[in-house]
Structure formats: structure tokens, C-alpha cells
Amino acid sequence: KEKIEITKEQQALMKIILDAYNRHQIPQDVAKKLLQDQYSAEENFLLLTEMATSQVQVLVEFTKNIPGFLSLDHEDQIALLKGSAVEAMFLRSAQVFSRKMPKGHTEVLEARIRKSGISEEFMTPMFNFYKSIGELHMVQEEQALLTAITILTPDRPHVKDQHAVERLQESMLDVLRKLCALQHPQEPQYFARLLGRLTELRTLNHYHTEMLTSWRMNDHKFTPLLCEIWDVQ
Ligand SMILES: O=C(Nc1ccccc1)[C@H](C1CCCCC1)n1c(-c2ccc(Cl)cc2)nc2cc(F)c(F)cc21
């Protein structure tokens, strides 16, 4: 039984990532809004674009706290943000969906999302992902590290110095691997399951433009930031 220990600098890294992750929570809680009222497809679409716009701003702040990120090539920093913004939004949505809620709230939330305007064909892959994230019962540190690992994916489009990104991602993966072994000692395959979710997350990437343009309404308006990030309009 090899002794797993997180080094002092890895503890410091985890604390930086966790503080950044907690500091940059979404200001107002989208789940609360959805549980309060039933909205029209237009109102839901507007809510999504507002939430997603603030989520991108939050993501930029979060990445600035990832040690080493700001010393990457500046164009690569943009390429990593652009390449991971959609996945970060779905990962965040999954974490919001799988949060412990009072009895029956998750069912109401799911029903509201099913009727929000997203076309039927995307419901299964989206909720399968949300539920598979929920089954993992991730602790905050794991959620924060998984978001940082998603951002530091070396093979995003237009990344020039992939090795520099790989080095940063590897140090995050090493901390996450140790954390998983310590948090889930009876589940040696837990770390692998966590990384498997990132593969599932990428498939949602393929759907997202269609999910937006097929939203049950005409004349879909996006903010300039989302046009940049979401390849729409
Ligand atoms: O806002 C959102 N997600 C968000 C959260 C955090 C940060 C940024 C965005 C939207 C809602 C959906 C219902 C209409 C209003 C927006 N949202 C999504 C979702 C996102 C993008 C596409 Cl293309 C499809 C669905 N999945 C969700 C799960 C939740 F538990 C949930 F609560 C909100 C969720």
C-alpha cells in the first residue's frame, strides 16, 4: 500500500484553485430563479445568455488564478478560454443540477429545463451527463481542479505551445489523482471515472451550437462576448 501524500506546494496549489473557484461563483443562483417561476422560451433564452455571459467573465477571472496560466503565450491563453468556455458552462450546470436540494426540487428543476426551449433531442445526452456528474458526489476541491484541468486541455484549436499547457495540466492532474485516492480510498478507479466525465463533456460541445440555434423561438439574440465564444451569429 504505497503512502499517498500531497506535498506542501500541491496543498498551496489546491488552496489557490479552490479559493479562486469559490470566489468566482455565479452571482445570482440560476437554479433558484428556475425553481421560483416558469418562464417562456424567450425569457429562458435571455436568462441563459445572461448566465453564460457572466459565466465567461467568471471563467476569465478563475483562469488568471491558475498558477502558470498568465505566463503562457497570450494567444494560447485566449485559445484555451475560447476552447473550454462551453465545457466549463456545462460542467458548472451539472454541478448546479447535482447539488443537494430539498425533496422534489431537482425534479422541478429538471422539468423546467426540459420545457425551457431546448429541443427534445438534446435532453438525453445533457441529463445523462448531469446525472453521471451527480453520481460522483465530488467535493469542492475535485470540482475546482476538474474545471482547471478542462481549461488546461492542450489540444484545443489554435494552441501553439501545447507542451507548456500539458505541463500545467499534468501538475493539476497529479494533485487530483492524489486527492481522489485520499477522498475515495475504497474506489481505486474513482480518478479514472472523473476523467471519463471530461470525455462525455466534449461530446456536449458538439451539440451546443445546435442547442442554441434550435431553441424554440425565432430571432436568437446573443451578446457580443457570446458571439466570440460560442461561434454563433
Ligand atoms: O443557465 C444555465 N446554465 C448555467 C449555469 C451556470 C452558469 C452558466 C449557465 C442553463 C439554464 C437552462 C434553462 C433555461 C435558463 C438557462 N442551464 C443548463 C443549460 C445550459 C446551456 C444549454 Cl445550451 C442548455 C442547458 N443546464 C442547467 C442545469 C441546471 F441545474 C441549471 F440550474 C441551469 C442550467
PDB file of C-alpha atoms and ligand atoms in Angstrom:
ATOM      1  CA  LYS A   1       0.000   0.000   0.000  1.00  0.00           C
ATOM      2  CA  GLU A   2       2.006   2.989  -1.211  1.00  0.00           C
ATOM      3  CA  LYS A   3       1.744   6.037   1.046  1.00  0.00           C
ATOM      4  CA  ILE A   4      -0.045   8.848  -0.862  1.00  0.00           C
ATOM      5  CA  GLU A   5       0.939  12.252   0.316  1.00  0.00           C
ATOM      6  CA  ILE A   6       0.119  15.681  -1.065  1.00  0.00           C
ATOM      7  CA  THR A   7       3.229  17.871  -0.923  1.00  0.00           C
ATOM      8  CA  LYS A   8       3.248  21.333   0.637  1.00  0.00           C
ATOM      9  CA  GLU A   9       3.323  23.046  -2.763  1.00  0.00           C
ATOM     10  CA  GLN A  10       0.473  20.830  -4.007  1.00  0.00           C
ATOM     11  CA  GLN A  11      -1.563  21.855  -0.961  1.00  0.00           C
ATOM     12  CA  ALA A  12      -0.813  25.508  -1.761  1.00  0.00           C
ATOM     13  CA  LEU A  13      -1.850  24.927  -5.406  1.00  0.00           C
ATOM     14  CA  MET A  14      -5.128  23.280  -4.333  1.00  0.00           C
ATOM     15  CA  LYS A  15      -5.896  26.142  -1.932  1.00  0.00           C
ATOM     16  CA  ILE A  16      -5.310  28.740  -4.687  1.00  0.00           C
ATOM     17  CA  ILE A  17      -7.547  26.855  -7.129  1.00  0.00           C
ATOM     18  CA  LEU A  18     -10.296  26.274  -4.544  1.00  0.00           C
ATOM     19  CA  ASP A  19     -10.317  29.908  -3.354  1.00  0.00           C
ATOM     20  CA  ALA A  20     -10.452  31.111  -6.966  1.00  0.00           C
ATOM     21  CA  TYR A  21     -13.244  28.642  -7.717  1.00  0.00           C
ATOM     22  CA  ASN A  22     -15.303  29.752  -4.698  1.00  0.00           C
ATOM     23  CA  ARG A  23     -14.617  33.457  -5.226  1.00  0.00           C
ATOM     24  CA  HIS A  24     -15.914  33.244  -8.754  1.00  0.00           C
ATOM     25  CA  GLN A  25     -19.325  31.702  -8.073  1.00  0.00           C
ATOM     26  CA  ILE A  26     -22.112  32.824 -10.395  1.00  0.00           C
ATOM     27  CA  PRO A  27     -23.574  35.994  -8.720  1.00  0.00           C
ATOM     28  CA  GLN A  28     -27.279  35.121  -8.730  1.00  0.00           C
ATOM     29  CA  ASP A  29     -28.273  31.462  -8.496  1.00  0.00           C
ATOM     30  CA  VAL A  30     -29.848  30.309 -11.772  1.00  0.00           C
ATOM     31  CA  ALA A  31     -31.369  27.217 -10.155  1.00  0.00           C
ATOM     32  CA  LYS A  32     -33.215  29.411  -7.621  1.00  0.00           C
ATOM     33  CA  LYS A  33     -34.691  31.525 -10.429  1.00  0.00           C
ATOM     34  CA  LEU A  34     -35.804  28.449 -12.323  1.00  0.00           C
ATOM     35  CA  LEU A  35     -37.388  26.942  -9.196  1.00  0.00           C
ATOM     36  CA  GLN A  36     -39.241  30.191  -8.440  1.00  0.00           C
ATOM     37  CA  ASP A  37     -41.033  30.606 -11.755  1.00  0.00           C
ATOM     38  CA  GLN A  38     -41.892  29.010 -15.072  1.00  0.00           C
ATOM     39  CA  TYR A  39     -40.574  31.216 -17.903  1.00  0.00           C
ATOM     40  CA  SER A  40     -41.353  31.413 -21.618  1.00  0.00           C
ATOM     41  CA  ALA A  41     -38.815  30.079 -24.141  1.00  0.00           C
ATOM     42  CA  GLU A  42     -37.793  33.687 -24.891  1.00  0.00           C
ATOM     43  CA  GLU A  43     -37.277  34.538 -21.196  1.00  0.00           C
ATOM     44  CA  ASN A  44     -35.340  31.293 -20.668  1.00  0.00           C
ATOM     45  CA  PHE A  45     -33.110  32.027 -23.657  1.00  0.00           C
ATOM     46  CA  LEU A  46     -32.411  35.515 -22.310  1.00  0.00           C
ATOM     47  CA  LEU A  47     -31.655  34.008 -18.878  1.00  0.00           C
ATOM     48  CA  LEU A  48     -29.251  31.550 -20.486  1.00  0.00           C
ATOM     49  CA  THR A  49     -27.403  34.252 -22.449  1.00  0.00           C
ATOM     50  CA  GLU A  50     -27.124  36.419 -19.327  1.00  0.00           C
ATOM     51  CA  MET A  51     -25.909  33.497 -17.192  1.00  0.00           C
ATOM     52  CA  ALA A  52     -23.498  32.280 -19.841  1.00  0.00           C
ATOM     53  CA  THR A  53     -22.076  35.784 -20.367  1.00  0.00           C
ATOM     54  CA  SER A  54     -21.383  36.201 -16.660  1.00  0.00           C
ATOM     55  CA  GLN A  55     -20.008  32.652 -16.568  1.00  0.00           C
ATOM     56  CA  VAL A  56     -17.409  33.541 -19.223  1.00  0.00           C
ATOM     57  CA  GLN A  57     -16.345  36.606 -17.234  1.00  0.00           C
ATOM     58  CA  VAL A  58     -16.100  34.409 -14.130  1.00  0.00           C
ATOM     59  CA  LEU A  59     -14.038  31.875 -16.062  1.00  0.00           C
ATOM     60  CA  VAL A  60     -11.516  34.517 -17.154  1.00  0.00           C
ATOM     61  CA  GLU A  61     -11.022  35.578 -13.523  1.00  0.00           C
ATOM     62  CA  PHE A  62     -10.681  31.940 -12.439  1.00  0.00           C
ATOM     63  CA  THR A  63      -8.015  31.130 -15.047  1.00  0.00           C
ATOM     64  CA  LYS A  64      -5.964  34.168 -14.010  1.00  0.00           C
ATOM     65  CA  ASN A  65      -5.516  32.407 -10.658  1.00  0.00           C
ATOM     66  CA  ILE A  66      -4.266  29.150 -12.155  1.00  0.00           C
ATOM     67  CA  PRO A  67      -0.526  29.215 -11.362  1.00  0.00           C
ATOM     68  CA  GLY A  68       1.442  29.494 -14.587  1.00  0.00           C
ATOM     69  CA  PHE A  69      -1.552  30.369 -16.800  1.00  0.00           C
ATOM     70  CA  LEU A  70      -0.581  34.034 -17.167  1.00  0.00           C
ATOM     71  CA  SER A  71       2.959  33.055 -18.240  1.00  0.00           C
ATOM     72  CA  LEU A  72       1.568  31.094 -21.210  1.00  0.00           C
ATOM     73  CA  ASP A  73       1.683  32.696 -24.657  1.00  0.00           C
ATOM     74  CA  HIS A  74      -1.130  35.306 -24.700  1.00  0.00           C
ATOM     75  CA  GLU A  75      -2.762  33.946 -27.838  1.00  0.00           C
ATOM     76  CA  ASP A  76      -2.687  30.482 -26.283  1.00  0.00           C
ATOM     77  CA  GLN A  77      -4.425  31.873 -23.190  1.00  0.00           C
ATOM     78  CA  ILE A  78      -7.277  33.105 -25.433  1.00  0.00           C
ATOM     79  CA  ALA A  79      -7.376  29.813 -27.344  1.00  0.00           C
ATOM     80  CA  LEU A  80      -7.680  27.858 -24.062  1.00  0.00           C
ATOM     81  CA  LEU A  81     -10.504  30.112 -22.793  1.00  0.00           C
ATOM     82  CA  LYS A  82     -12.369  30.005 -26.092  1.00  0.00           C
ATOM     83  CA  GLY A  83     -11.903  26.251 -26.344  1.00  0.00           C
ATOM     84  CA  SER A  84     -13.130  25.469 -22.827  1.00  0.00           C
ATOM     85  CA  ALA A  85     -15.885  28.032 -22.156  1.00  0.00           C
ATOM     86  CA  VAL A  86     -18.767  25.810 -23.309  1.00  0.00           C
ATOM     87  CA  GLU A  87     -17.472  22.777 -21.418  1.00  0.00           C
ATOM     88  CA  ALA A  88     -16.979  24.915 -18.289  1.00  0.00           C
ATOM     89  CA  MET A  89     -20.585  26.098 -18.580  1.00  0.00           C
ATOM     90  CA  PHE A  90     -21.933  22.535 -18.872  1.00  0.00           C
ATOM     91  CA  LEU A  91     -19.663  21.383 -16.032  1.00  0.00           C
ATOM     92  CA  ARG A  92     -20.986  24.252 -13.904  1.00  0.00           C
ATOM     93  CA  SER A  93     -24.559  23.444 -14.917  1.00  0.00           C
ATOM     94  CA  ALA A  94     -24.007  19.800 -13.944  1.00  0.00           C
ATOM     95  CA  GLN A  95     -22.637  20.863 -10.561  1.00  0.00           C
ATOM     96  CA  VAL A  96     -25.636  23.159 -10.031  1.00  0.00           C
ATOM     97  CA  PHE A  97     -28.009  20.357 -11.066  1.00  0.00           C
ATOM     98  CA  SER A  98     -26.426  17.742  -8.803  1.00  0.00           C
ATOM     99  CA  ARG A  99     -26.277  19.985  -5.712  1.00  0.00           C
ATOM    100  CA  LYS A 100     -28.203  18.614  -2.691  1.00  0.00           C
ATOM    101  CA  MET A 101     -31.676  20.222  -2.844  1.00  0.00           C
ATOM    102  CA  PRO A 102     -34.828  19.876  -0.717  1.00  0.00           C
ATOM    103  CA  LYS A 103     -37.135  16.948  -1.607  1.00  0.00           C
ATOM    104  CA  GLY A 104     -38.653  17.265  -5.084  1.00  0.00           C
ATOM    105  CA  HIS A 105     -36.684  20.373  -6.103  1.00  0.00           C
ATOM    106  CA  THR A 106     -34.392  18.508  -8.510  1.00  0.00           C
ATOM    107  CA  GLU A 107     -37.465  17.050 -10.267  1.00  0.00           C
ATOM    108  CA  VAL A 108     -38.995  20.535 -10.633  1.00  0.00           C
ATOM    109  CA  LEU A 109     -35.674  21.888 -11.914  1.00  0.00           C
ATOM    110  CA  GLU A 110     -35.393  19.069 -14.449  1.00  0.00           C
ATOM    111  CA  ALA A 111     -38.988  19.649 -15.622  1.00  0.00           C
ATOM    112  CA  ARG A 112     -38.364  23.414 -16.008  1.00  0.00           C
ATOM    113  CA  ILE A 113     -35.182  22.771 -18.029  1.00  0.00           C
ATOM    114  CA  ARG A 114     -36.988  20.193 -20.198  1.00  0.00           C
ATOM    115  CA  LYS A 115     -39.607  22.823 -21.054  1.00  0.00           C
ATOM    116  CA  SER A 116     -37.172  25.766 -21.295  1.00  0.00           C
ATOM    117  CA  GLY A 117     -36.979  25.789 -25.096  1.00  0.00           C
ATOM    118  CA  ILE A 118     -34.126  23.377 -25.743  1.00  0.00           C
ATOM    119  CA  SER A 119     -35.153  20.876 -28.405  1.00  0.00           C
ATOM    120  CA  GLU A 120     -36.011  17.353 -27.266  1.00  0.00           C
ATOM    121  CA  GLU A 121     -33.131  15.535 -28.992  1.00  0.00           C
ATOM    122  CA  PHE A 122     -30.515  17.145 -26.682  1.00  0.00           C
ATOM    123  CA  MET A 123     -32.253  16.296 -23.394  1.00  0.00           C
ATOM    124  CA  THR A 124     -30.947  12.736 -23.063  1.00  0.00           C
ATOM    125  CA  PRO A 125     -27.227  13.434 -23.589  1.00  0.00           C
ATOM    126  CA  MET A 126     -27.427  16.561 -21.414  1.00  0.00           C
ATOM    127  CA  PHE A 127     -29.232  14.951 -18.453  1.00  0.00           C
ATOM    128  CA  ASN A 128     -27.161  11.751 -18.762  1.00  0.00           C
ATOM    129  CA  PHE A 129     -24.092  13.932 -18.246  1.00  0.00           C
ATOM    130  CA  TYR A 130     -25.663  15.862 -15.348  1.00  0.00           C
ATOM    131  CA  LYS A 131     -26.658  12.630 -13.614  1.00  0.00           C
ATOM    132  CA  SER A 132     -23.262  10.999 -14.197  1.00  0.00           C
ATOM    133  CA  ILE A 133     -21.596  14.028 -12.587  1.00  0.00           C
ATOM    134  CA  GLY A 134     -24.084  13.822  -9.701  1.00  0.00           C
ATOM    135  CA  GLU A 135     -23.295  10.142  -9.073  1.00  0.00           C
ATOM    136  CA  LEU A 136     -19.646  11.064  -8.388  1.00  0.00           C
ATOM    137  CA  HIS A 137     -20.528  13.205  -5.311  1.00  0.00           C
ATOM    138  CA  MET A 138     -17.471  15.374  -5.963  1.00  0.00           C
ATOM    139  CA  VAL A 139     -16.067  17.510  -3.167  1.00  0.00           C
ATOM    140  CA  GLN A 140     -15.400  21.204  -3.894  1.00  0.00           C
ATOM    141  CA  GLU A 141     -11.662  20.646  -4.409  1.00  0.00           C
ATOM    142  CA  GLU A 142     -12.351  17.988  -7.047  1.00  0.00           C
ATOM    143  CA  GLN A 143     -14.853  20.278  -8.832  1.00  0.00           C
ATOM    144  CA  ALA A 144     -12.392  23.179  -8.854  1.00  0.00           C
ATOM    145  CA  LEU A 145      -9.487  21.017 -10.078  1.00  0.00           C
ATOM    146  CA  LEU A 146     -11.664  19.394 -12.748  1.00  0.00           C
ATOM    147  CA  THR A 147     -12.599  22.855 -14.068  1.00  0.00           C
ATOM    148  CA  ALA A 148      -8.920  23.895 -14.137  1.00  0.00           C
ATOM    149  CA  ILE A 149      -7.998  20.612 -15.908  1.00  0.00           C
ATOM    150  CA  THR A 150     -10.744  21.242 -18.502  1.00  0.00           C
ATOM    151  CA  ILE A 151      -9.375  24.715 -19.212  1.00  0.00           C
ATOM    152  CA  LEU A 152      -5.804  23.407 -19.484  1.00  0.00           C
ATOM    153  CA  THR A 153      -6.605  20.973 -22.305  1.00  0.00           C
ATOM    154  CA  PRO A 154      -3.552  21.133 -24.618  1.00  0.00           C
ATOM    155  CA  ASP A 155      -5.264  20.062 -27.860  1.00  0.00           C
ATOM    156  CA  ARG A 156      -7.746  22.950 -28.173  1.00  0.00           C
ATOM    157  CA  PRO A 157      -7.872  24.572 -31.635  1.00  0.00           C
ATOM    158  CA  HIS A 158      -5.064  27.094 -32.398  1.00  0.00           C
ATOM    159  CA  VAL A 159      -2.950  26.329 -29.288  1.00  0.00           C
ATOM    160  CA  LYS A 160       0.690  26.775 -30.402  1.00  0.00           C
ATOM    161  CA  ASP A 161       2.745  25.642 -27.372  1.00  0.00           C
ATOM    162  CA  GLN A 162       0.810  22.510 -26.358  1.00  0.00           C
ATOM    163  CA  HIS A 163       3.701  21.219 -24.192  1.00  0.00           C
ATOM    164  CA  ALA A 164       3.574  24.295 -21.947  1.00  0.00           C
ATOM    165  CA  VAL A 165      -0.171  23.669 -21.407  1.00  0.00           C
ATOM    166  CA  GLU A 166       0.446  19.937 -20.875  1.00  0.00           C
ATOM    167  CA  ARG A 167       2.922  20.710 -18.077  1.00  0.00           C
ATOM    168  CA  LEU A 168       0.388  22.866 -16.239  1.00  0.00           C
ATOM    169  CA  GLN A 169      -2.388  20.325 -16.752  1.00  0.00           C
ATOM    170  CA  GLU A 170      -0.175  17.473 -15.543  1.00  0.00           C
ATOM    171  CA  SER A 171       0.515  19.204 -12.214  1.00  0.00           C
ATOM    172  CA  MET A 172      -3.268  19.646 -11.727  1.00  0.00           C
ATOM    173  CA  LEU A 173      -3.888  16.004 -12.691  1.00  0.00           C
ATOM    174  CA  ASP A 174      -1.281  14.845 -10.177  1.00  0.00           C
ATOM    175  CA  VAL A 175      -2.957  16.740  -7.334  1.00  0.00           C
ATOM    176  CA  LEU A 176      -6.397  15.470  -8.392  1.00  0.00           C
ATOM    177  CA  ARG A 177      -5.150  11.883  -8.578  1.00  0.00           C
ATOM    178  CA  LYS A 178      -3.793  12.061  -5.013  1.00  0.00           C
ATOM    179  CA  LEU A 179      -6.930  13.846  -3.743  1.00  0.00           C
ATOM    180  CA  CYS A 180      -9.168  11.141  -5.249  1.00  0.00           C
ATOM    181  CA  ALA A 181      -7.060   8.385  -3.664  1.00  0.00           C
ATOM    182  CA  LEU A 182      -7.330  10.113  -0.285  1.00  0.00           C
ATOM    183  CA  GLN A 183     -11.039  11.026  -0.571  1.00  0.00           C
ATOM    184  CA  HIS A 184     -12.189   7.688  -2.059  1.00  0.00           C
ATOM    185  CA  PRO A 185      -9.705   5.049  -0.753  1.00  0.00           C
ATOM    186  CA  GLN A 186     -12.204   2.235  -1.358  1.00  0.00           C
ATOM    187  CA  GLU A 187     -12.658   3.263  -5.012  1.00  0.00           C
ATOM    188  CA  PRO A 188      -9.273   2.981  -6.807  1.00  0.00           C
ATOM    189  CA  GLN A 189     -10.991   3.663 -10.173  1.00  0.00           C
ATOM    190  CA  TYR A 190     -12.646   6.913  -8.985  1.00  0.00           C
ATOM    191  CA  PHE A 191      -9.975   9.169 -10.574  1.00  0.00           C
ATOM    192  CA  ALA A 192     -10.398   7.380 -13.932  1.00  0.00           C
ATOM    193  CA  ARG A 193     -14.198   7.822 -13.706  1.00  0.00           C
ATOM    194  CA  LEU A 194     -13.709  11.531 -13.064  1.00  0.00           C
ATOM    195  CA  LEU A 195     -11.554  11.906 -16.185  1.00  0.00           C
ATOM    196  CA  GLY A 196     -14.084   9.860 -18.156  1.00  0.00           C
ATOM    197  CA  ARG A 197     -16.615  12.627 -17.483  1.00  0.00           C
ATOM    198  CA  LEU A 198     -14.356  15.065 -19.379  1.00  0.00           C
ATOM    199  CA  THR A 199     -14.714  12.875 -22.473  1.00  0.00           C
ATOM    200  CA  GLU A 200     -18.516  12.962 -22.080  1.00  0.00           C
ATOM    201  CA  LEU A 201     -18.254  16.753 -21.624  1.00  0.00           C
ATOM    202  CA  ARG A 202     -16.540  17.121 -25.000  1.00  0.00           C
ATOM    203  CA  THR A 203     -19.471  15.428 -26.748  1.00  0.00           C
ATOM    204  CA  LEU A 204     -21.803  18.119 -25.338  1.00  0.00           C
ATOM    205  CA  ASN A 205     -19.511  20.639 -27.026  1.00  0.00           C
ATOM    206  CA  HIS A 206     -20.592  19.297 -30.413  1.00  0.00           C
ATOM    207  CA  TYR A 207     -24.273  19.821 -29.566  1.00  0.00           C
ATOM    208  CA  HIS A 208     -24.158  23.292 -28.063  1.00  0.00           C
ATOM    209  CA  THR A 209     -24.359  25.454 -31.214  1.00  0.00           C
ATOM    210  CA  GLU A 210     -27.355  23.417 -32.408  1.00  0.00           C
ATOM    211  CA  MET A 211     -28.930  23.558 -28.921  1.00  0.00           C
ATOM    212  CA  LEU A 212     -28.806  27.342 -29.122  1.00  0.00           C
ATOM    213  CA  THR A 213     -29.923  27.842 -32.729  1.00  0.00           C
ATOM    214  CA  SER A 214     -32.760  25.308 -32.331  1.00  0.00           C
ATOM    215  CA  TRP A 215     -34.103  26.989 -29.160  1.00  0.00           C
ATOM    216  CA  ARG A 216     -37.897  27.044 -29.623  1.00  0.00           C
ATOM    217  CA  MET A 217     -38.187  30.697 -30.694  1.00  0.00           C
ATOM    218  CA  ASN A 218     -37.106  32.804 -33.666  1.00  0.00           C
ATOM    219  CA  ASP A 219     -34.526  35.595 -33.813  1.00  0.00           C
ATOM    220  CA  HIS A 220     -31.960  34.306 -31.270  1.00  0.00           C
ATOM    221  CA  LYS A 221     -30.021  37.307 -29.908  1.00  0.00           C
ATOM    222  CA  PHE A 222     -26.557  36.794 -28.383  1.00  0.00           C
ATOM    223  CA  THR A 223     -24.255  39.170 -26.507  1.00  0.00           C
ATOM    224  CA  PRO A 224     -21.048  40.167 -28.399  1.00  0.00           C
ATOM    225  CA  LEU A 225     -18.998  38.118 -25.906  1.00  0.00           C
ATOM    226  CA  LEU A 226     -21.077  35.002 -26.598  1.00  0.00           C
ATOM    227  CA  CYS A 227     -20.771  35.519 -30.376  1.00  0.00           C
ATOM    228  CA  GLU A 228     -16.998  35.410 -29.831  1.00  0.00           C
ATOM    229  CA  ILE A 229     -17.029  32.394 -27.552  1.00  0.00           C
ATOM    230  CA  TRP A 230     -19.962  30.381 -28.904  1.00  0.00           C
ATOM    231  CA  ASP A 231     -19.335  30.599 -32.680  1.00  0.00           C
ATOM    232  CA  VAL A 232     -22.886  31.823 -33.235  1.00  0.00           C
ATOM    233  CA  GLN A 233     -24.438  34.660 -35.357  1.00  0.00           C
TER     234      GLN A 233
HETATM  235  O1  LIG B   1     -28.236  28.968 -17.150  1.00  0.00           O
HETATM  236  C1  LIG B   1     -27.979  27.809 -17.372  1.00  0.00           C
HETATM  237  N1  LIG B   1     -26.797  27.211 -17.040  1.00  0.00           N
HETATM  238  C2  LIG B   1     -25.739  27.923 -16.488  1.00  0.00           C
HETATM  239  C3  LIG B   1     -25.378  27.640 -15.174  1.00  0.00           C
HETATM  240  C4  LIG B   1     -24.285  28.300 -14.599  1.00  0.00           C
HETATM  241  C5  LIG B   1     -23.569  29.221 -15.333  1.00  0.00           C
HETATM  242  C6  LIG B   1     -23.923  29.491 -16.654  1.00  0.00           C
HETATM  243  C7  LIG B   1     -25.014  28.844 -17.233  1.00  0.00           C
HETATM  244  C8  LIG B   1     -28.994  26.884 -18.053  1.00  0.00           C
HETATM  245  C9  LIG B   1     -30.479  27.277 -17.909  1.00  0.00           C
HETATM  246  C10 LIG B   1     -31.328  26.214 -18.587  1.00  0.00           C
HETATM  247  C11 LIG B   1     -32.818  26.582 -18.555  1.00  0.00           C
HETATM  248  C12 LIG B   1     -33.074  27.958 -19.155  1.00  0.00           C
HETATM  249  C13 LIG B   1     -32.227  29.021 -18.464  1.00  0.00           C
HETATM  250  C14 LIG B   1     -30.747  28.657 -18.506  1.00  0.00           C
HETATM  251  N2  LIG B   1     -28.787  25.508 -17.594  1.00  0.00           N
HETATM  252  C15 LIG B   1     -28.396  24.500 -18.406  1.00  0.00           C
HETATM  253  C16 LIG B   1     -28.095  24.627 -19.844  1.00  0.00           C
HETATM  254  C17 LIG B   1     -27.031  25.417 -20.267  1.00  0.00           C
HETATM  255  C18 LIG B   1     -26.756  25.542 -21.634  1.00  0.00           C
HETATM  256  C19 LIG B   1     -27.569  24.885 -22.561  1.00  0.00           C
HETATM  257 CL1  LIG B   1     -27.224  25.045 -24.275  1.00  0.00          CL
HETATM  258  C20 LIG B   1     -28.635  24.110 -22.132  1.00  0.00           C
HETATM  259  C21 LIG B   1     -28.897  23.985 -20.756  1.00  0.00           C
HETATM  260  N3  LIG B   1     -28.318  23.361 -17.719  1.00  0.00           N
HETATM  261  C22 LIG B   1     -28.670  23.633 -16.439  1.00  0.00           C
HETATM  262  C23 LIG B   1     -28.756  22.823 -15.303  1.00  0.00           C
HETATM  263  C24 LIG B   1     -29.129  23.387 -14.111  1.00  0.00           C
HETATM  264  F1  LIG B   1     -29.235  22.640 -12.999  1.00  0.00           F
HETATM  265  C25 LIG B   1     -29.435  24.751 -14.020  1.00  0.00           C
HETATM  266  F2  LIG B   1     -29.800  25.272 -12.838  1.00  0.00           F
HETATM  267  C26 LIG B   1     -29.355  25.582 -15.148  1.00  0.00           C
HETATM  268  C27 LIG B   1     -28.967  25.014 -16.338  1.00  0.00           C
END
